[in-house]
Short mmCIF file of C-alpha atoms in Angstrom, two decimals:
data_model
loop_
_atom_site.label_atom_id
_atom_site.label_comp_id
_atom_site.label_asym_id
_atom_site.label_seq_id
_atom_site.Cartn_x
_atom_site.Cartn_y
_atom_site.Cartn_z
CA GLN A 29 0.00 0.00 0.00
CA VAL A 30 1.28 3.42 -0.95
CA HIS A 31 0.90 6.49 1.24
CA VAL A 32 1.93 9.97 0.21
CA LEU A 33 2.31 12.53 2.96
CA GLU A 34 3.14 16.21 2.50
CA SER A 35 4.22 18.70 5.12
CA GLY A 36 5.60 22.19 5.34
CA GLY A 37 2.82 24.46 4.17
CA GLY A 38 1.75 27.52 6.08
CA LEU A 39 1.31 31.27 6.08
CA VAL A 40 4.15 33.52 4.97
CA GLN A 41 4.54 37.13 3.93
CA ALA A 42 5.30 38.05 0.35
CA GLY A 43 8.99 37.67 -0.33
CA GLY A 44 9.33 34.91 2.21
CA SER A 45 10.18 31.24 1.85
CA LEU A 46 8.68 27.86 2.59
CA ARG A 47 9.93 24.33 2.15
CA LEU A 48 7.48 21.57 1.32
CA SER A 49 8.37 17.96 1.99
CA CYS A 50 6.76 14.78 0.79
CA VAL A 51 7.49 11.19 1.75
CA VAL A 52 6.10 8.12 0.02
CA SER A 53 5.76 5.12 2.29
CA GLY A 54 5.16 1.51 1.45
CA SER A 55 7.27 -1.22 -0.05
CA GLY A 56 7.80 -3.23 -3.17
CA PHE A 57 7.78 -0.46 -5.72
CA ASP A 58 10.01 1.93 -7.59
CA ILE A 59 9.03 5.54 -8.01
CA LYS A 60 9.49 7.12 -11.40
CA ALA A 61 8.64 10.80 -11.57
CA MET A 62 7.62 12.80 -8.53
CA GLY A 63 6.14 16.22 -8.57
CA TRP A 64 4.32 19.09 -7.00
CA TYR A 65 0.96 20.38 -8.17
CA ARG A 66 -1.25 23.21 -7.08
CA GLN A 67 -4.98 23.66 -7.10
CA ALA A 68 -7.31 26.53 -6.37
CA PRO A 69 -10.98 25.95 -5.49
CA GLY A 70 -13.01 25.11 -8.58
CA LYS A 71 -9.99 24.97 -10.83
CA PRO A 72 -8.04 22.05 -12.28
CA ARG A 73 -4.88 20.83 -10.62
CA LYS A 74 -1.76 21.95 -12.45
CA VAL A 75 1.88 21.00 -12.24
CA VAL A 76 4.33 23.30 -10.50
CA ALA A 77 7.49 21.21 -10.69
CA SER A 78 8.45 17.65 -11.45
CA ILE A 79 11.57 15.56 -11.08
CA THR A 80 12.52 12.25 -12.65
CA SER A 81 14.30 9.41 -10.88
CA ASP A 82 17.61 10.60 -12.32
CA GLY A 83 17.04 14.15 -11.05
CA THR A 84 15.90 15.94 -14.18
CA THR A 85 13.58 18.77 -13.21
CA THR A 86 10.95 20.79 -15.02
CA TYR A 87 9.12 23.85 -13.76
CA ASP A 88 6.10 25.89 -14.61
CA ASP A 89 7.21 29.25 -16.01
CA SER A 90 5.60 31.07 -13.09
CA VAL A 91 8.00 29.53 -10.57
CA LYS A 92 11.25 29.24 -12.52
CA ASP A 93 14.17 30.84 -10.67
CA ARG A 94 12.11 30.98 -7.46
CA PHE A 95 11.28 27.35 -6.67
CA THR A 96 13.64 24.38 -6.52
CA CYS A 97 12.49 20.78 -6.61
CA SER A 98 14.80 18.09 -5.26
CA ARG A 99 14.57 14.45 -4.43
CA ASP A 100 16.06 11.85 -2.09
CA ASN A 101 15.55 8.45 -3.71
CA ALA A 102 16.82 6.58 -0.66
CA ARG A 103 14.02 8.10 1.41
CA ASN A 104 11.36 8.15 -1.33
CA ALA A 105 11.12 11.86 -0.64
CA VAL A 106 10.67 14.97 -2.74
CA TYR A 107 11.02 18.57 -1.67
CA LEU A 108 9.99 21.96 -2.96
CA GLU A 109 11.99 24.96 -1.83
CA MET A 110 9.85 28.02 -2.43
CA ASN A 111 11.57 31.40 -2.38
CA SER A 112 10.44 34.95 -3.18
CA LEU A 113 6.87 33.90 -2.61
CA ARG A 114 4.08 35.98 -4.06
CA PRO A 115 0.41 36.26 -3.09
CA GLU A 116 -0.48 34.55 -6.38
CA ASP A 117 1.41 31.45 -5.20
CA THR A 118 -1.37 30.88 -2.66
CA ASP A 119 -3.01 27.51 -3.22
CA VAL A 120 -3.23 23.97 -1.93
CA TYR A 121 -0.11 22.11 -3.01
CA TYR A 122 -0.17 18.39 -3.69
CA CYS A 123 2.64 15.90 -3.97
CA ALA A 124 2.41 13.15 -6.57
CA ALA A 125 4.39 9.97 -7.11
CA GLU A 126 4.27 7.91 -10.28
CA ILE A 127 4.70 4.18 -9.74
CA PRO A 128 4.81 1.56 -12.49
CA ARG A 129 2.21 -1.18 -12.15
CA GLY A 130 2.99 -3.64 -14.92
CA SER A 131 3.97 -2.98 -18.49
CA ASP A 132 2.81 0.38 -19.84
CA ILE A 133 0.84 1.17 -16.70
CA ILE A 134 1.89 3.95 -14.37
CA GLU A 135 -0.27 4.95 -11.44
CA ARG A 136 -0.10 8.38 -9.89
CA TYR A 137 -0.53 8.54 -6.14
CA TRP A 138 -1.51 11.79 -4.43
CA GLY A 139 -0.98 13.24 -1.03
CA GLN A 140 -3.70 14.99 0.92
CA GLY A 141 -2.43 18.47 0.08
CA THR A 142 -0.89 21.23 2.13
CA GLN A 143 -2.09 24.83 2.18
CA VAL A 144 0.33 27.57 1.18
CA THR A 145 -0.86 31.11 1.87
CA VAL A 146 1.19 34.17 0.96
CA SER A 147 0.04 37.48 2.40
CA SER A 148 0.75 40.79 0.71
#
């Protein structure tokens, strides 16, 4: 059984920083890509940053040069360092882990989400 647990959200002033952490627990699987998504009420979830198992990262244009995604494969963990935060970064942030389940099947597992609020 796979469990995805995020932590590290909170309230911060504009220009401040937060660090989100996510740990995937369970056994008997390899994790391919991991990533961070954000979602506002009534809107679709969208990717913020993703990282492959070999450490290749991609970022949404809105967070490039401000956010850094990193990963610890030994701990099945992924992190999002968020700097120079802006009020528009406010959202619920979700961690996702992609785990192969047989040939050509990859399942995406989600955490419960963590609220990030940036005050102006």
